[in-house]
CSV table of C-alpha atoms and ligand atoms in Angstrom, one decimal:
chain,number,residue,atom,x,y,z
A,1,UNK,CA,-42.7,51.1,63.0
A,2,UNK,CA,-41.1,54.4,61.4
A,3,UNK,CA,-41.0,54.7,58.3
A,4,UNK,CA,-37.7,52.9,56.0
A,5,UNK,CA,-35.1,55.4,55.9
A,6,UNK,CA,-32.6,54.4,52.6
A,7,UNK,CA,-29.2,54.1,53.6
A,8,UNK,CA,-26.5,53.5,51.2
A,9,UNK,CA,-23.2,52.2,52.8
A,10,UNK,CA,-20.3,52.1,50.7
A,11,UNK,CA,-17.3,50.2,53.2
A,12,UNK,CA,-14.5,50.7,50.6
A,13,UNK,CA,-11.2,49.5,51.2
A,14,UNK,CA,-8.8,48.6,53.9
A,15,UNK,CA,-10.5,49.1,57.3
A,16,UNK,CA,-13.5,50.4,55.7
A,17,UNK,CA,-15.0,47.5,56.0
A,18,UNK,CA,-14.2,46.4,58.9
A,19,UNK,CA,-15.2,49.4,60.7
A,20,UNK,CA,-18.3,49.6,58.6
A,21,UNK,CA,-19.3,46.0,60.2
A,22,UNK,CA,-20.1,47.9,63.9
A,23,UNK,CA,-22.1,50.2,62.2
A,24,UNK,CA,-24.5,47.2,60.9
A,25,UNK,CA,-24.0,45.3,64.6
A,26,UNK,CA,-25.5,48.7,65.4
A,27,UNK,CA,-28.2,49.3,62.6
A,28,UNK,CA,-29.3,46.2,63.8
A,29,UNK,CA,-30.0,46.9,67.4
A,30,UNK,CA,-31.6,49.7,66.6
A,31,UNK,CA,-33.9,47.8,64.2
A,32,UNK,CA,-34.2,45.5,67.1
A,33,UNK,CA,-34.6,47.8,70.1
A,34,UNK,CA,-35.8,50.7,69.0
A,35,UNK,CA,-38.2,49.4,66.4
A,36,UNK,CA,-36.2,52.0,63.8
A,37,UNK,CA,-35.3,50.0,60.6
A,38,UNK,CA,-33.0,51.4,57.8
A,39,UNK,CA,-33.6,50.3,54.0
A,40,UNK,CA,-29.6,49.4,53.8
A,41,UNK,CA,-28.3,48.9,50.9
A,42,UNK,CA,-24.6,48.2,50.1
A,43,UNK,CA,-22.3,49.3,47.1
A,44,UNK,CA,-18.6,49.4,46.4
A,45,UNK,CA,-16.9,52.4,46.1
A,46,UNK,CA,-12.7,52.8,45.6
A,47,UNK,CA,-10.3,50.2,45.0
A,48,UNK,CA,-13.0,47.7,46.0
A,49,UNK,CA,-14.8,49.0,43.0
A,50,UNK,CA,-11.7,48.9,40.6
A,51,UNK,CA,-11.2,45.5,41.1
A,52,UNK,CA,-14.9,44.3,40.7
A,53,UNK,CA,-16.3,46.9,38.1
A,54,UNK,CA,-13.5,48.2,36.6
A,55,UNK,CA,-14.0,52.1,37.4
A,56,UNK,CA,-13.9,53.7,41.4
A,57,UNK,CA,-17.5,54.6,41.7
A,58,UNK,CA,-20.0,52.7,38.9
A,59,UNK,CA,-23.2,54.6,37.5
A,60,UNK,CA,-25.3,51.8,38.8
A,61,UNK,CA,-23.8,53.3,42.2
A,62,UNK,CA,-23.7,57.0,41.6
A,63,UNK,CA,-27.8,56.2,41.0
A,64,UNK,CA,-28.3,54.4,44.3
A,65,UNK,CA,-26.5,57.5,46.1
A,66,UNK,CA,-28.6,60.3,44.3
A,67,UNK,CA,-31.9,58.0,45.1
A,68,UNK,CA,-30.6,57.5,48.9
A,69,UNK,CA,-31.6,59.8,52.1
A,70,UNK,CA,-28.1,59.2,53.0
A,71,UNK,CA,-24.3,57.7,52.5
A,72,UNK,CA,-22.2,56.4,54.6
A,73,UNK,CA,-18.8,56.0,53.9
A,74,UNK,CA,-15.4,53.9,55.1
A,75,UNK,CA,-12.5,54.8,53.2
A,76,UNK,CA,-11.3,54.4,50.0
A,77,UNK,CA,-7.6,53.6,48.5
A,78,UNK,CA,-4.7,52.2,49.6
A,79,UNK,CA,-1.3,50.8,47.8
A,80,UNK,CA,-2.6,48.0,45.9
A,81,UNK,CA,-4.0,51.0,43.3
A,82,UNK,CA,-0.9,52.9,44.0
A,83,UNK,CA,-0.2,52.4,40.2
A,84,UNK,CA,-3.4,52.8,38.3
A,85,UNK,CA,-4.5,55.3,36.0
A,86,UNK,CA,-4.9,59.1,38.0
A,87,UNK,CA,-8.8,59.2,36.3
A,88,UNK,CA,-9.6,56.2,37.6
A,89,UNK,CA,-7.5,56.1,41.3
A,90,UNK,CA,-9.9,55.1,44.3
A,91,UNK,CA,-9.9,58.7,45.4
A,92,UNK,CA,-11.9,59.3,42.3
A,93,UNK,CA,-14.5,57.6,43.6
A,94,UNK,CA,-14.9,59.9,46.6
A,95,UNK,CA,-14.8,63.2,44.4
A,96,UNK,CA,-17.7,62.2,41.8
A,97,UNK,CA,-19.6,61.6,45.1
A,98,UNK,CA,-19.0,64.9,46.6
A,99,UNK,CA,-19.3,66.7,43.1
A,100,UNK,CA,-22.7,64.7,41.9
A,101,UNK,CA,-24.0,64.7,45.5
A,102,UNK,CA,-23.3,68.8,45.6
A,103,UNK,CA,-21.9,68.7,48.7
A,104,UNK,CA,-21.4,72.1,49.4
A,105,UNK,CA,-21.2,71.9,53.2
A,106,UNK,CA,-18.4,70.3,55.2
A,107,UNK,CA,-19.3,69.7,59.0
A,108,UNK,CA,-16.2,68.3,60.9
A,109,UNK,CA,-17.6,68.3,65.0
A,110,UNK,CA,-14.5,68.6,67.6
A,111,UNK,CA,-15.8,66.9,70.6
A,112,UNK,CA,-13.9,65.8,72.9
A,113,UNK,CA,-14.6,62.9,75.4
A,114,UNK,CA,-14.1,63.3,78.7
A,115,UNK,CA,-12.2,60.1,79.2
A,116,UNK,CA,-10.2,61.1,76.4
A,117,UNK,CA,-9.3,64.7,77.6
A,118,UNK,CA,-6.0,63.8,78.5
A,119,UNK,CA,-4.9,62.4,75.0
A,120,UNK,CA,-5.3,65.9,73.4
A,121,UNK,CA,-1.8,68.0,73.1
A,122,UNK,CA,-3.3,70.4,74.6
A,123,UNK,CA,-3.8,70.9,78.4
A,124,UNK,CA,-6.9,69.0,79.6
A,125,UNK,CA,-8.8,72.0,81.3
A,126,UNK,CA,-8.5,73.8,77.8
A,127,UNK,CA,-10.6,70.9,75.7
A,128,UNK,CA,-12.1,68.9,78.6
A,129,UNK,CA,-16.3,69.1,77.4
A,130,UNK,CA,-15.2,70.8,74.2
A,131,UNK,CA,-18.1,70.9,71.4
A,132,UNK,CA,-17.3,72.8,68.5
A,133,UNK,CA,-18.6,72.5,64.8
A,134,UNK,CA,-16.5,73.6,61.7
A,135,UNK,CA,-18.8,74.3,58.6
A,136,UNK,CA,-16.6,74.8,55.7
A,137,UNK,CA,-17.5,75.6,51.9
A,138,UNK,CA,-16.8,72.4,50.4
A,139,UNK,CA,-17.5,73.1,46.4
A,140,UNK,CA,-15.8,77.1,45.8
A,141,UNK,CA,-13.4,79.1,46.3
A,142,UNK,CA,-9.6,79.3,45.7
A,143,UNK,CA,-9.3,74.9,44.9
A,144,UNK,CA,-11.9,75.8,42.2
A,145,UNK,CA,-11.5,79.3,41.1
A,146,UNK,CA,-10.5,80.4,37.5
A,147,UNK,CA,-7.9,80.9,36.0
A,148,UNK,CA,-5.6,78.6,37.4
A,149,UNK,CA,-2.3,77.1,36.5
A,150,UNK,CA,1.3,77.6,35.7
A,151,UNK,CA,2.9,79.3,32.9
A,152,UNK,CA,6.1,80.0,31.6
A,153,UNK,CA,6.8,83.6,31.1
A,154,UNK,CA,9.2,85.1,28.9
A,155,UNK,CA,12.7,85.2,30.3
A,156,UNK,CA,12.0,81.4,31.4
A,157,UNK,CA,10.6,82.6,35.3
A,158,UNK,CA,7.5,81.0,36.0
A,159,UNK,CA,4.1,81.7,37.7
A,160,UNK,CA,1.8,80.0,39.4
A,161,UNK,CA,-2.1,80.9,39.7
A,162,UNK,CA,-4.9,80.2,41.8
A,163,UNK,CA,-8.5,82.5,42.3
A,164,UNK,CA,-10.0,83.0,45.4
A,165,UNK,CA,-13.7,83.7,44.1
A,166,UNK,CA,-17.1,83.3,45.7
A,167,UNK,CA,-20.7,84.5,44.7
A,168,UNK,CA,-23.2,85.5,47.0
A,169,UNK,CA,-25.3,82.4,46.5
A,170,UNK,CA,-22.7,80.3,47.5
A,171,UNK,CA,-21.6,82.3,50.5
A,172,UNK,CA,-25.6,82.1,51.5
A,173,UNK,CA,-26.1,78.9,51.2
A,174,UNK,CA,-23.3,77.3,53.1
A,175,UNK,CA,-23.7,80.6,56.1
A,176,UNK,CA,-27.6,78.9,56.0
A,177,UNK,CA,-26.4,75.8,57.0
A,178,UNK,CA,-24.1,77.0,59.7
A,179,UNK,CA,-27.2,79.3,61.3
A,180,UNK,CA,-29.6,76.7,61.2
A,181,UNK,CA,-26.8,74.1,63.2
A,182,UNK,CA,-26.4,77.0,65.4
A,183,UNK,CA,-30.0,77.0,66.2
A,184,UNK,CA,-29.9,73.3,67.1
A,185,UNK,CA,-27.0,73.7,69.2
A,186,UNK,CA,-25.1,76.9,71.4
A,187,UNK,CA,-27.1,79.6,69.2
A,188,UNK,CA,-24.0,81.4,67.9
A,189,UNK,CA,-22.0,81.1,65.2
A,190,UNK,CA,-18.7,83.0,64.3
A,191,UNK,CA,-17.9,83.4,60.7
A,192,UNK,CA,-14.2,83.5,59.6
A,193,UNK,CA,-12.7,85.0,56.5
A,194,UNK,CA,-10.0,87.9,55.7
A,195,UNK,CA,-12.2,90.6,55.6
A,196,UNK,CA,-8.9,93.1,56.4
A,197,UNK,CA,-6.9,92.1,52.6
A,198,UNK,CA,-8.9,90.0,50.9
A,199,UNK,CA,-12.5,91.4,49.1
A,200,UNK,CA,-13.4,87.9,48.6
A,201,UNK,CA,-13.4,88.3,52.4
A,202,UNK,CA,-14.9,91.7,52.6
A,203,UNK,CA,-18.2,90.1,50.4
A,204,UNK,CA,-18.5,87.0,52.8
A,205,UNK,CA,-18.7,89.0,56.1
A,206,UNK,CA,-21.0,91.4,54.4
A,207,UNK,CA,-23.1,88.6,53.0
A,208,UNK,CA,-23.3,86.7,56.4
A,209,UNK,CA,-24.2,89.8,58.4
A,210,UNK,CA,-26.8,90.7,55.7
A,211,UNK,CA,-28.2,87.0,55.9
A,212,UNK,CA,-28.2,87.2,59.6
A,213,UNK,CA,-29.8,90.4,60.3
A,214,UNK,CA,-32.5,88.9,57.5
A,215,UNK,CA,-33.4,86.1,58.5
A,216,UNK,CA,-31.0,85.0,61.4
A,217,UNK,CA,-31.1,87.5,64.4
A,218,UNK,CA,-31.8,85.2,67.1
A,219,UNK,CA,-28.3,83.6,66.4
A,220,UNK,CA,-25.5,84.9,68.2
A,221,UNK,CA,-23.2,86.5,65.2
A,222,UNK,CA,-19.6,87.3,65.3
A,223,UNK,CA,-16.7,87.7,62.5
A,224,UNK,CA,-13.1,86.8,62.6
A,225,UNK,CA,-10.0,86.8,60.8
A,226,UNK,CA,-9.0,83.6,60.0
A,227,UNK,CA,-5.2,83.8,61.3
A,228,UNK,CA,-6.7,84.8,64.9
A,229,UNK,CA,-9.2,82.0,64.2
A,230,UNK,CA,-6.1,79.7,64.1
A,231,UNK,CA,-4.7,81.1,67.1
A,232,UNK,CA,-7.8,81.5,68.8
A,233,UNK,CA,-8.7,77.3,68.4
A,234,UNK,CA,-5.5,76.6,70.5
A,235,UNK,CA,-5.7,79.1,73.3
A,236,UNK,CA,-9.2,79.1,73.9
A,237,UNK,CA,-11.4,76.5,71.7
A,238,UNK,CA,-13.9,76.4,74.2
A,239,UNK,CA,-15.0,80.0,73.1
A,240,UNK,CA,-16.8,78.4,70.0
A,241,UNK,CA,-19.8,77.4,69.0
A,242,UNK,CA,-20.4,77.1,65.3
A,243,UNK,CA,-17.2,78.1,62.8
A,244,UNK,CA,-18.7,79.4,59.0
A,245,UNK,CA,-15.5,79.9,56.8
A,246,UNK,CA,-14.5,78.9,53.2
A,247,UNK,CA,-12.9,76.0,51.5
A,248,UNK,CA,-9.2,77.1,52.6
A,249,UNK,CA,-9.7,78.4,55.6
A,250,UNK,CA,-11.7,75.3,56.5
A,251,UNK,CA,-9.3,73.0,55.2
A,252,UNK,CA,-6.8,74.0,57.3
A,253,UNK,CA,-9.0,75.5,60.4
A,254,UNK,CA,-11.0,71.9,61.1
A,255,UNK,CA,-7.0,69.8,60.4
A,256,UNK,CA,-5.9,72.5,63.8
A,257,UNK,CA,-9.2,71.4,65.5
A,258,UNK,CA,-9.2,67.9,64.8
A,259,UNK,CA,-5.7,67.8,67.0
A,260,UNK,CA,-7.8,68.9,69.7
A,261,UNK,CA,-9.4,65.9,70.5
A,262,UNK,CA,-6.7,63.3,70.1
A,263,UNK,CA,-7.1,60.8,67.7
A,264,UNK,CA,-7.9,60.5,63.7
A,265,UNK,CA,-10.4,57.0,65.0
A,266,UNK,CA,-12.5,59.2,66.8
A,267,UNK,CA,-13.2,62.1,64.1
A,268,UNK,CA,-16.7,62.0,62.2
A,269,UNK,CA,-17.9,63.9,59.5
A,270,UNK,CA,-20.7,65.1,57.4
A,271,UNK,CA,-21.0,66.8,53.9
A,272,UNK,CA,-24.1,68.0,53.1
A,273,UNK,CA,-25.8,69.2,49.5
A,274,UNK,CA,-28.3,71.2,49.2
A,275,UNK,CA,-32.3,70.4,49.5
A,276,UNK,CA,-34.5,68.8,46.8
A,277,UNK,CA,-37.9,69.9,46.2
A,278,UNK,CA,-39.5,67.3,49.0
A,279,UNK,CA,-37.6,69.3,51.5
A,280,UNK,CA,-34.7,66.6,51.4
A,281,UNK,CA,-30.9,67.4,51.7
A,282,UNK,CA,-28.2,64.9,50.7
A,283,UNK,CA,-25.7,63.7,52.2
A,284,UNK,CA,-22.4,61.6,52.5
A,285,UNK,CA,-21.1,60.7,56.4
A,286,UNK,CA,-17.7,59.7,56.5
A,287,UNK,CA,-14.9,58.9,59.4
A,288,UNK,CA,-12.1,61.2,58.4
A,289,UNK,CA,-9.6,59.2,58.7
A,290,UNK,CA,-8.2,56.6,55.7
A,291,UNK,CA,-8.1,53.0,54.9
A,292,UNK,CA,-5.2,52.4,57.3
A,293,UNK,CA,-3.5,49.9,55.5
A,294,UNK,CA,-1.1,49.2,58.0
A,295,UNK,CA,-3.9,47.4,60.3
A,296,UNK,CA,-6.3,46.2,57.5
A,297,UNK,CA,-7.8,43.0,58.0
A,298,UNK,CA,-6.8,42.9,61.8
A,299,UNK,CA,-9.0,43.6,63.8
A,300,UNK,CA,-7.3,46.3,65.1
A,301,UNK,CA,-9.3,49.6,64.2
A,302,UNK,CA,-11.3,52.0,66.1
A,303,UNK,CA,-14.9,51.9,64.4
A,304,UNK,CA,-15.9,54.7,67.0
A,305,UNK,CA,-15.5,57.3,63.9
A,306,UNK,CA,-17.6,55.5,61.3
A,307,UNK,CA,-20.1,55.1,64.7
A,308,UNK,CA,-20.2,58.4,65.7
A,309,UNK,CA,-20.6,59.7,61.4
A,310,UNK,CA,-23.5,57.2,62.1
A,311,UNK,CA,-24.9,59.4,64.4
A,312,UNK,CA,-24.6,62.2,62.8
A,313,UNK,CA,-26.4,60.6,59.9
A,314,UNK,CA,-29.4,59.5,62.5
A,315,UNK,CA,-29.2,63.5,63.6
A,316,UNK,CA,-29.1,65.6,60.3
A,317,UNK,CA,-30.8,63.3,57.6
A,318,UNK,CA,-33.3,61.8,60.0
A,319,UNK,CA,-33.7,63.8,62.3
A,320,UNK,CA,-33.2,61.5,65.3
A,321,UNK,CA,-31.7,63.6,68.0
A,322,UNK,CA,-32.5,61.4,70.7
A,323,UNK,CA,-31.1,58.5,69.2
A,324,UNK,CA,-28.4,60.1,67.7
A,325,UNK,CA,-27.6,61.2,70.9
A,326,UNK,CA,-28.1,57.5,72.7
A,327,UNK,CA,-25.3,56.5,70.6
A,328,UNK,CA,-22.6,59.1,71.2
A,329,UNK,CA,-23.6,58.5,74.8
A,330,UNK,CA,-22.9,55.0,74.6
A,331,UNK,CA,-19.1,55.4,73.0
A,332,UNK,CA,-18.7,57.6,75.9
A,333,UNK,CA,-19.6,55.0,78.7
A,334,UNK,CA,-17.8,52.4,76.2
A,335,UNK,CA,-14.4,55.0,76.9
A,336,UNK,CA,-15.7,55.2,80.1
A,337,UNK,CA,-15.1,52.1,80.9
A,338,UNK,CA,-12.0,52.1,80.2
A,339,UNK,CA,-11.9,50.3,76.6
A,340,UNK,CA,-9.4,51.4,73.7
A,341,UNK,CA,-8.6,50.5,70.5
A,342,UNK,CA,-4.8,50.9,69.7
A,343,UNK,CA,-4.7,54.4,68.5
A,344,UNK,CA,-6.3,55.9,71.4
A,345,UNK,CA,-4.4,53.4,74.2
A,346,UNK,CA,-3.7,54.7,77.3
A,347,UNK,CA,-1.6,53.5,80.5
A,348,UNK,CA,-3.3,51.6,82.2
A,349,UNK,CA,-6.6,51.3,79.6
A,350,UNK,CA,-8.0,47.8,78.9
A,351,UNK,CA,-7.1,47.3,74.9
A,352,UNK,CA,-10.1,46.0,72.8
A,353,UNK,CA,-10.0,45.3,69.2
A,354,UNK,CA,-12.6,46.4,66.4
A,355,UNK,CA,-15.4,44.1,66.8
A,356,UNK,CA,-14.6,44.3,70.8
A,357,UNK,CA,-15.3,48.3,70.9
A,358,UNK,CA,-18.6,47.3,68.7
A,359,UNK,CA,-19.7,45.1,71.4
A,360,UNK,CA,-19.2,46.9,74.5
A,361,UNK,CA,-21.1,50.2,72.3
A,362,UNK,CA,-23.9,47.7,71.6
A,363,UNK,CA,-23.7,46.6,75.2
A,364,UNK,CA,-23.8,49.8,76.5
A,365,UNK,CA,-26.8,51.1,74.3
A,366,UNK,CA,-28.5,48.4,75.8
A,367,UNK,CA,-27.8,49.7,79.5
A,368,UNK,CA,-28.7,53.0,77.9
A,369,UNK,CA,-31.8,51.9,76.7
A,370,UNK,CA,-32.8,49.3,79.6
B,1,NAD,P1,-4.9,56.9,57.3
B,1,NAD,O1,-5.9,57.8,58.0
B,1,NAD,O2,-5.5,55.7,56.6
B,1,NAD,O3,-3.9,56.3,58.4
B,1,NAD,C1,-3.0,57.2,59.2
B,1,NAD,C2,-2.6,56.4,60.4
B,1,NAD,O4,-3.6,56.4,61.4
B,1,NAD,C3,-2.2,55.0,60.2
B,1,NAD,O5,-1.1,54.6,61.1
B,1,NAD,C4,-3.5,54.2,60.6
B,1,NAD,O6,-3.2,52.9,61.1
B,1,NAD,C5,-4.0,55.1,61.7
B,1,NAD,N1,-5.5,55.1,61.7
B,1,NAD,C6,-6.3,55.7,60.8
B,1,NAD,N2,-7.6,55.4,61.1
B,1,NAD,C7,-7.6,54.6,62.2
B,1,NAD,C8,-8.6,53.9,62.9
B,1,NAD,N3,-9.9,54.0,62.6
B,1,NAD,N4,-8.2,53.1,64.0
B,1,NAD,C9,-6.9,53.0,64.3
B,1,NAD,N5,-5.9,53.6,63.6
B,1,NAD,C10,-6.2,54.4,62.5
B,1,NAD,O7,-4.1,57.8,56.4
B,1,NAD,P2,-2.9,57.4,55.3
B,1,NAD,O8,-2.1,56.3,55.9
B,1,NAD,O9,-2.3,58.7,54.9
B,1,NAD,O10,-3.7,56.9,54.0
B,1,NAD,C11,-4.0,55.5,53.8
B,1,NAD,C12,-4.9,55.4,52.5
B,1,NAD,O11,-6.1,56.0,52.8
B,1,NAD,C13,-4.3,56.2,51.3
B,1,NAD,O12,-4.6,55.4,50.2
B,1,NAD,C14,-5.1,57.4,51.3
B,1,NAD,O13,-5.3,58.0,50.0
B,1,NAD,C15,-6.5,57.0,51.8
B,1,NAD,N6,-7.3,58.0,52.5
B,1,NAD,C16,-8.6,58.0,52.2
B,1,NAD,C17,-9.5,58.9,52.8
B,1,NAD,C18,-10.9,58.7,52.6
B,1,NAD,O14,-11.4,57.7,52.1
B,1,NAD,N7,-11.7,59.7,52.9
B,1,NAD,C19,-9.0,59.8,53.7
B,1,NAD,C20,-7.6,59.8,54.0
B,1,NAD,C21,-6.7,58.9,53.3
């Protein structure tokens, strides 16, 4: 038996929940099958939590996610808290996670199914077997940078301010991340700024190339400008590998690649913090999509997000690759077969609701595993 591996799940609201109930059906057969048992325990988190404990994220819950190996997240919010205070809004609840946590690294993957190929915008030869990884800065940069705000100035125009800063620590640390991903995947890794009008830009390619030539040279290295980047992810996305870039780039960067592969219920994600002395980083997993409100409660949504966050849980924080990789292997044959939730329906597709798409991956890790 391996050892316990603490889990914290935090459902939330709306479909969290739900969702979050295929993840157990599949914690369990792993505990079952694979002899690989999870300490899980569960918390509330959002408007779940404003209506129980009075605040989005309690302290009693903030402890058990700094004492977890990882978190795994639903969604949180919806229009029941439309109206309460903005301090304590479900949202809230998310951001003291990511800021306690330190969650300096994003990771949004774009892979794309081959069964889903033909639900991207784009044409299917152009994302059919696409793999990509988006690393962006999470915790600097121009959402953070001081001063900020907007003042009046005399003559009654006004001005608005934001600062585009970063320091060379946290330009290392998040470029670490992206090299050691690349090492575990295509080896290279292309790191994305405005070097040509920006010296915030100019610092992070110098940094990178310093860090790589350092301590990285095996990796495949190569810079670009962030509006090429943009342009780059719709002509050609298949030319990627790993993508390093900073908090706005990356915002806006993994939105153009998440189009590439279809569907908001299909999109995991990962935001990582940086390593405690016993060598262990932590982390939050999260679908990234919302609470969906409009389908809450029926049975309707695609848990294959919150599944595949799952499996990128069982891959970075555990270090499960092969099992990480029986599970996306088993959504695929799951699509495959022709199953789909609402939001990914096709023509002629059989349509399965939540719990349904939970049983035919269960099913299908069992042919996996038989
Ligand atoms: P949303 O992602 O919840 O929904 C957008 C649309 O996509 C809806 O039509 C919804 O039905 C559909 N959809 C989303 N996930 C789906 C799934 N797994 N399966 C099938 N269909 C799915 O975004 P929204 O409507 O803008 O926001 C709703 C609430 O969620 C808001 O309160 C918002 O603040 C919150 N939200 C939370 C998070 C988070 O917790 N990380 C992220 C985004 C939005």
């Amino acid at each position: 038996m391996a050892a316990n591996k603490k889990l914290l799940i935090l459902a939330g609201d709306g479909i969290g929940p739900e969702v979050m109930g295929e993840v157990r059906r599949v914690v369990d057969w792993m505990d079952r099958r694979r002899h690989v048992s999870f300490d899980v325990a569960e918390a509330l988190v959002g408007g779940a939590a404003i209506d129980e404990e009075g605040g989005p994220i309690s302290d009693a819950t903030m402890d058990a996610a700094m004492g977890a190996d990882a978190v795994l997240l639903g969604a949180c919010g919806g229009p029941k808290w439309a109206d309460v205070a903005f301090e304590i809004r479900p949202e809230a609840g998310l951001l003291r996670l990511r800021k306690d946590l330190e969650l300096f690294a994003n990771l949004r993957p774009a892979l794309v199914f081959d069964a889903l190929a033909e639900a991207s915008t784009l044409k299917t030869e152009l994302v059919a077997g696409l793999d990509i990884l988006i690393v962006r800065e999470l915790t600097g940069g121009v959402y953070f940078g001081e001063p900020r705000g907007i003042e009046t100035l005399e003559g009654g125009e006004r001005r608005g301010v934001n600062t585009q800063v970063y320091t060379t620590s946290e330009i290392v640390r998040v470029a670490r991340v992206a090299f050691d991903l690349a090492r575990k995947r295509g080896n290279r890794v292309c790191s994305v700024e405005k070097a040509n009008v920006m010296e915030s830009g100019l610092l992070w390619r110098e940094e990178v190339t310093r860090l790589h030539a350092a301590e990285y040279a095996d990796v495949e290295l190569s810079h670009m400008l962030a509006d090429n980047c943009g342009m780059q992810l719709v002509r050609a996305p298949k030319q990627f590998d790993v993508i390093v870039t900073d908090n706005l780039f990356g915002d806006m960067l993994s939105d153009v690649a998440s189009m590439l592969t279809g569907s908001l219920g299909m999109l995991p994600s990962a935001s990582l913090g940086p390593e405690d002395s016993s060598g262990r980083r932590r982390a939050l997993y999260e679908p990234i999509h919302g609470s969906a409100p409009d389908i809450a409660g029926e049975n309707k949504a695609n848990p294959l997000a919150t599944l595949l966050s799952f499996a990128m849980m069982l891959r970075y924080s555990f270090d499960m690759e092969e099992d990480a990789l029986l599970v996306e292997r088993a959504v695929e044959r799951a699509l495959a077969q022709g199953l789909r939730t609402g939001d990914i329906m096709q023509p002629g597709m059989t349509p399965v609701s939540t719990t349904g798409m939970g049983e035919a991956v269960t099913a299908a890790l069992d042919a996996l595993a038989a």
